[in-house]
């Protein structure tokens, strides 16, 4: 295989990857799930084989890139259209610290030990677990941290203000679908929820893109954009 052939195949592979990245969108790249990680390894193997294996021609590379794109694109469409598949394809976030307490079962399920948890906390400028009220392990392996009031920036202690308890907002609607289990968490019933929606001139929860609830602040609602 000549250097010219290698250069051409590398250029085609680079261009193909660039186009696929643009078509799939930034969300897919920034939220790398275990499935995406495996797919990326397979894609790298595909391009590598095309460059260094003389039996693999340019049209083989293009065909492989096309099939890979179709599979990933279809997976994204399925996860968007059918909410029941999201847990299987994307996984669920896990609360690994709740109200300042480490959730050992959640850590065990996520195959995460204390040292790894501390490492992830340090990347969020939390150098002690005692500073953290809530920590959520996201589906892409990143950690989202809510600090306790007195450790927030600027700190409440510095401003000499009374300490307020930290409350985690509870998601109630995603993509027009009510999370009924979360409604039970806040000790509310469907009748209360329907009344709250009607008070905000919303006739159906299917008109709501996202909604969450926070004590003392009530519902936050983001509707679907009007496409008419």
Short mmCIF file of C-alpha atoms in Angstrom, two decimals:
data_model
loop_
_atom_site.label_atom_id
_atom_site.label_comp_id
_atom_site.label_asym_id
_atom_site.label_seq_id
_atom_site.Cartn_x
_atom_site.Cartn_y
_atom_site.Cartn_z
CA UNK A 1 0.00 0.00 0.00
CA UNK A 2 1.44 3.34 -1.07
CA UNK A 3 1.71 6.45 1.07
CA UNK A 4 -0.71 8.17 -1.29
CA UNK A 5 -3.35 5.50 -0.70
CA UNK A 6 -2.90 5.75 3.07
CA UNK A 7 -3.23 9.54 2.91
CA UNK A 8 -6.39 9.32 0.81
CA UNK A 9 -8.03 6.78 3.12
CA UNK A 10 -7.10 8.79 6.20
CA UNK A 11 -8.57 11.93 4.62
CA UNK A 12 -11.78 10.10 3.70
CA UNK A 13 -12.03 8.59 7.18
CA UNK A 14 -11.46 12.01 8.78
CA UNK A 15 -14.07 13.65 6.56
CA UNK A 16 -16.54 10.85 7.21
CA UNK A 17 -16.11 11.12 10.99
CA UNK A 18 -16.50 14.90 10.80
CA UNK A 19 -19.76 14.62 8.86
CA UNK A 20 -21.15 11.95 11.20
CA UNK A 21 -20.28 14.06 14.24
CA UNK A 22 -22.11 17.05 12.76
CA UNK A 23 -25.16 14.98 11.84
CA UNK A 24 -25.43 13.29 15.24
CA UNK A 25 -25.19 16.60 17.09
CA UNK A 26 -23.24 17.92 20.07
CA UNK A 27 -25.45 16.19 22.65
CA UNK A 28 -24.37 12.73 21.54
CA UNK A 29 -20.69 13.65 21.75
CA UNK A 30 -20.85 15.45 25.10
CA UNK A 31 -22.92 12.72 26.79
CA UNK A 32 -20.81 9.65 26.10
CA UNK A 33 -22.67 6.61 27.43
CA UNK A 34 -21.10 3.12 27.70
CA UNK A 35 -22.87 2.21 24.44
CA UNK A 36 -21.36 5.25 22.70
CA UNK A 37 -17.92 4.34 24.07
CA UNK A 38 -18.09 0.86 22.55
CA UNK A 39 -19.37 2.27 19.27
CA UNK A 40 -16.44 4.73 19.17
CA UNK A 41 -13.94 1.89 19.65
CA UNK A 42 -15.54 -0.09 16.84
CA UNK A 43 -15.48 2.95 14.59
CA UNK A 44 -11.77 3.50 15.28
CA UNK A 45 -11.10 -0.15 14.44
CA UNK A 46 -13.02 0.26 11.20
CA UNK A 47 -10.99 3.28 10.08
CA UNK A 48 -7.72 1.67 11.22
CA UNK A 49 -8.44 -1.49 9.25
CA UNK A 50 -9.19 0.56 6.14
CA UNK A 51 -5.88 2.41 6.40
CA UNK A 52 -3.53 -0.46 7.21
CA UNK A 53 -5.24 -3.45 5.57
CA UNK A 54 -4.67 -3.53 1.83
CA UNK A 55 -7.70 -5.79 1.35
CA UNK A 56 -10.01 -3.08 2.69
CA UNK A 57 -10.75 -0.55 -0.03
CA UNK A 58 -12.07 2.98 0.12
CA UNK A 59 -15.60 1.91 -0.78
CA UNK A 60 -15.50 -0.60 2.09
CA UNK A 61 -14.60 2.23 4.45
CA UNK A 62 -17.42 4.43 3.15
CA UNK A 63 -19.91 1.60 3.41
CA UNK A 64 -18.82 0.82 6.98
CA UNK A 65 -19.11 4.49 8.01
CA UNK A 66 -22.57 4.68 6.46
CA UNK A 67 -23.82 1.56 8.30
CA UNK A 68 -22.29 2.77 11.58
CA UNK A 69 -24.04 6.14 11.18
CA UNK A 70 -27.40 4.51 10.42
CA UNK A 71 -27.16 2.28 13.51
CA UNK A 72 -26.23 5.13 15.86
CA UNK A 73 -28.80 7.48 14.32
CA UNK A 74 -31.57 4.88 14.65
CA UNK A 75 -30.59 4.28 18.27
CA UNK A 76 -30.87 8.02 18.99
CA UNK A 77 -34.28 8.20 17.29
CA UNK A 78 -35.55 5.21 19.25
CA UNK A 79 -34.44 6.72 22.56
CA UNK A 80 -36.14 10.02 21.68
CA UNK A 81 -39.41 8.54 20.43
CA UNK A 82 -39.81 5.69 22.91
CA UNK A 83 -39.13 6.85 26.45
CA UNK A 84 -39.28 3.31 27.83
CA UNK A 85 -36.04 2.48 25.97
CA UNK A 86 -33.98 5.29 27.54
CA UNK A 87 -33.17 3.35 30.69
CA UNK A 88 -31.85 0.44 28.62
CA UNK A 89 -29.93 2.54 26.08
CA UNK A 90 -28.76 5.45 28.23
CA UNK A 91 -29.04 4.25 31.82
CA UNK A 92 -30.31 6.15 34.86
CA UNK A 93 -28.59 8.79 37.01
CA UNK A 94 -27.76 7.56 40.52
CA UNK A 95 -27.84 9.60 43.71
CA UNK A 96 -24.59 8.60 45.41
CA UNK A 97 -24.79 11.21 48.19
CA UNK A 98 -28.17 12.10 49.64
CA UNK A 99 -28.55 14.76 52.34
CA UNK A 100 -24.84 14.46 53.12
CA UNK A 101 -24.92 10.66 53.48
CA UNK A 102 -23.08 8.31 51.14
CA UNK A 103 -25.45 5.86 49.47
CA UNK A 104 -23.47 2.62 49.60
CA UNK A 105 -25.94 0.60 47.56
CA UNK A 106 -25.90 3.20 44.78
CA UNK A 107 -22.09 3.17 44.77
CA UNK A 108 -22.05 -0.60 44.63
CA UNK A 109 -24.52 -0.68 41.75
CA UNK A 110 -22.45 1.88 39.84
CA UNK A 111 -19.23 -0.09 40.51
CA UNK A 112 -17.78 2.99 42.22
CA UNK A 113 -15.61 2.98 45.34
CA UNK A 114 -15.00 5.77 47.85
CA UNK A 115 -11.66 6.75 46.34
CA UNK A 116 -13.23 7.15 42.91
CA UNK A 117 -16.08 9.14 44.45
CA UNK A 118 -13.61 11.47 46.14
CA UNK A 119 -11.76 11.92 42.86
CA UNK A 120 -14.98 12.89 41.07
CA UNK A 121 -15.87 15.28 43.89
CA UNK A 122 -12.48 17.00 43.64
CA UNK A 123 -13.13 17.67 39.95
CA UNK A 124 -16.16 19.65 41.17
CA UNK A 125 -14.11 21.63 43.70
CA UNK A 126 -15.46 19.59 46.61
CA UNK A 127 -12.47 18.36 48.58
CA UNK A 128 -14.48 16.83 51.41
CA UNK A 129 -17.65 14.76 51.43
CA UNK A 130 -18.79 16.84 54.38
CA UNK A 131 -19.27 19.78 51.98
CA UNK A 132 -21.77 17.90 49.80
CA UNK A 133 -25.53 17.73 50.26
CA UNK A 134 -26.31 15.83 47.06
CA UNK A 135 -24.14 14.17 44.42
CA UNK A 136 -25.59 12.52 41.33
CA UNK A 137 -23.66 10.18 39.07
CA UNK A 138 -24.88 10.96 35.57
CA UNK A 139 -25.26 8.43 32.76
CA UNK A 140 -22.06 9.67 31.09
CA UNK A 141 -20.01 9.05 34.25
CA UNK A 142 -19.84 12.71 35.27
CA UNK A 143 -20.75 13.80 38.79
CA UNK A 144 -23.19 16.62 39.50
CA UNK A 145 -22.75 18.16 42.95
CA UNK A 146 -24.97 20.35 45.11
CA UNK A 147 -23.03 21.72 48.07
CA UNK A 148 -24.42 22.41 51.51
CA UNK A 149 -25.53 25.97 52.11
CA UNK A 150 -22.58 26.95 54.27
CA UNK A 151 -20.11 25.76 51.64
CA UNK A 152 -21.78 27.42 48.67
CA UNK A 153 -19.92 30.17 46.86
CA UNK A 154 -20.05 32.83 48.21
CA UNK A 155 -20.56 31.06 51.51
CA UNK A 156 -23.52 31.86 53.69
CA UNK A 157 -21.18 31.96 56.66
CA UNK A 158 -19.17 34.73 55.02
CA UNK A 159 -22.33 36.78 54.44
CA UNK A 160 -23.56 36.05 57.99
CA UNK A 161 -26.98 34.98 56.76
CA UNK A 162 -29.22 32.35 58.38
CA UNK A 163 -28.64 28.83 57.12
CA UNK A 164 -31.33 27.32 54.92
CA UNK A 165 -31.75 23.63 54.30
CA UNK A 166 -30.83 22.38 50.83
CA UNK A 167 -33.66 20.69 48.93
CA UNK A 168 -33.24 18.73 45.73
CA UNK A 169 -35.82 19.58 43.04
CA UNK A 170 -37.96 16.60 42.04
CA UNK A 171 -38.59 16.10 38.33
CA UNK A 172 -42.27 15.48 37.61
CA UNK A 173 -42.62 15.69 33.81
CA UNK A 174 -40.21 14.82 31.01
CA UNK A 175 -41.28 15.10 27.37
CA UNK A 176 -44.97 15.20 28.23
CA UNK A 177 -44.84 12.13 30.47
CA UNK A 178 -45.53 12.27 34.20
CA UNK A 179 -43.11 10.50 36.54
CA UNK A 180 -45.77 9.19 38.92
CA UNK A 181 -43.25 7.65 41.32
CA UNK A 182 -41.69 11.07 41.86
CA UNK A 183 -45.14 12.50 42.60
CA UNK A 184 -45.38 10.02 45.48
CA UNK A 185 -41.95 11.12 46.72
CA UNK A 186 -43.29 14.63 47.37
CA UNK A 187 -46.47 13.18 48.94
CA UNK A 188 -48.78 14.65 46.31
CA UNK A 189 -51.64 13.00 44.44
CA UNK A 190 -52.72 13.27 40.76
CA UNK A 191 -55.64 15.54 41.68
CA UNK A 192 -53.26 18.06 43.26
CA UNK A 193 -51.00 17.89 40.22
CA UNK A 194 -53.85 18.44 37.76
CA UNK A 195 -55.03 21.39 39.82
CA UNK A 196 -51.57 22.96 39.77
CA UNK A 197 -51.38 22.58 36.00
CA UNK A 198 -54.82 24.10 35.48
CA UNK A 199 -53.86 27.01 37.73
CA UNK A 200 -51.11 27.71 35.21
CA UNK A 201 -53.57 27.42 32.30
CA UNK A 202 -52.27 24.00 31.22
CA UNK A 203 -55.03 21.57 30.31
CA UNK A 204 -52.86 18.50 29.83
CA UNK A 205 -49.48 17.38 31.11
CA UNK A 206 -48.74 16.32 27.53
CA UNK A 207 -48.29 20.03 26.74
CA UNK A 208 -45.37 20.22 29.19
CA UNK A 209 -41.80 19.56 28.07
CA UNK A 210 -40.33 19.61 31.58
CA UNK A 211 -41.57 20.26 35.11
CA UNK A 212 -40.04 19.92 38.54
CA UNK A 213 -41.14 20.68 42.09
CA UNK A 214 -39.30 22.31 44.94
CA UNK A 215 -40.79 22.98 48.39
CA UNK A 216 -41.45 26.66 49.09
CA UNK A 217 -41.01 27.40 45.39
CA UNK A 218 -43.66 25.18 43.86
CA UNK A 219 -43.68 23.98 40.26
CA UNK A 220 -41.29 25.04 37.55
CA UNK A 221 -42.82 24.39 34.12
CA UNK A 222 -41.36 24.57 30.65
CA UNK A 223 -43.93 23.99 27.91
CA UNK A 224 -43.46 22.62 24.45
CA UNK A 225 -42.89 25.42 21.99
CA UNK A 226 -45.92 26.35 19.92
CA UNK A 227 -45.23 25.09 16.40
CA UNK A 228 -48.30 26.71 14.86
#
